[in-house]
């Protein structure tokens, strides 16, 4: 599972400027991370066990 968490963190690093976001563990999803930007928008990035890849869900308003 540690390898999948590394893939989640790599995905976040590839898609965000790291010093402009806050990352917190989000244990409701496998290897889940809650990502919040400077405008307060939040998304969850996690490892999808069904498809074997990184996936994400945006905050619903």
Coordinates of C-alpha atoms in Angstrom, one line a residue:
X1 CA 0.0 0.0 0.0
X2 CA 3.0 2.3 0.6
X3 CA 3.8 2.2 -3.1
X4 CA 0.2 3.4 -4.0
X5 CA 0.5 6.3 -1.5
X6 CA 3.7 7.3 -3.3
X7 CA 1.8 7.3 -6.6
X8 CA -0.9 9.5 -5.1
X9 CA 1.7 12.0 -3.8
X10 CA 3.4 12.0 -7.2
X11 CA 0.1 12.7 -8.9
X12 CA -0.5 15.6 -6.6
X13 CA 3.0 16.9 -7.2
X14 CA 2.5 16.7 -11.0
X15 CA -0.8 18.7 -10.9
X16 CA -0.3 21.3 -8.2
X17 CA 2.3 23.8 -7.0
X18 CA 3.1 22.2 -3.7
X19 CA 3.7 25.4 -1.7
X20 CA 0.3 26.7 -2.7
X21 CA -1.8 23.8 -1.3
X22 CA -2.4 22.1 2.0
X23 CA -2.5 18.3 2.1
X24 CA -4.1 16.2 4.9
X25 CA -4.6 12.4 5.2
X26 CA -8.1 11.4 4.2
X27 CA -8.5 7.8 5.5
X28 CA -12.0 7.2 4.1
X29 CA -10.4 6.3 0.7
X30 CA -7.3 4.1 0.1
X31 CA -4.2 6.2 0.4
X32 CA -6.5 9.2 0.4
X33 CA -5.3 12.8 0.6
X34 CA -7.4 15.9 1.0
X35 CA -6.0 18.8 -1.0
X36 CA -7.0 22.4 -0.4
X37 CA -5.9 25.3 -2.5
X38 CA -5.5 28.9 -1.5
X39 CA -9.1 29.7 -2.5
X40 CA -10.4 27.0 -0.1
X41 CA -11.4 24.6 -2.9
X42 CA -11.0 21.0 -1.8
X43 CA -10.5 17.7 -3.6
X44 CA -9.7 14.2 -2.5
X45 CA -7.0 12.3 -4.3
X46 CA -6.8 8.5 -3.7
X47 CA -5.8 5.1 -5.0
X48 CA -8.7 3.4 -6.8
X49 CA -8.5 -0.3 -6.0
X50 CA -11.0 -1.2 -8.8
X51 CA -9.0 0.4 -11.7
X52 CA -5.6 0.3 -10.1
X53 CA -4.8 3.9 -10.6
X54 CA -4.9 7.4 -8.9
X55 CA -8.4 9.0 -9.0
X56 CA -9.9 12.1 -7.4
X57 CA -13.2 13.6 -6.5
X58 CA -13.9 17.4 -6.4
X59 CA -15.6 19.2 -3.6
X60 CA -19.4 19.4 -4.3
X61 CA -20.9 22.8 -3.7

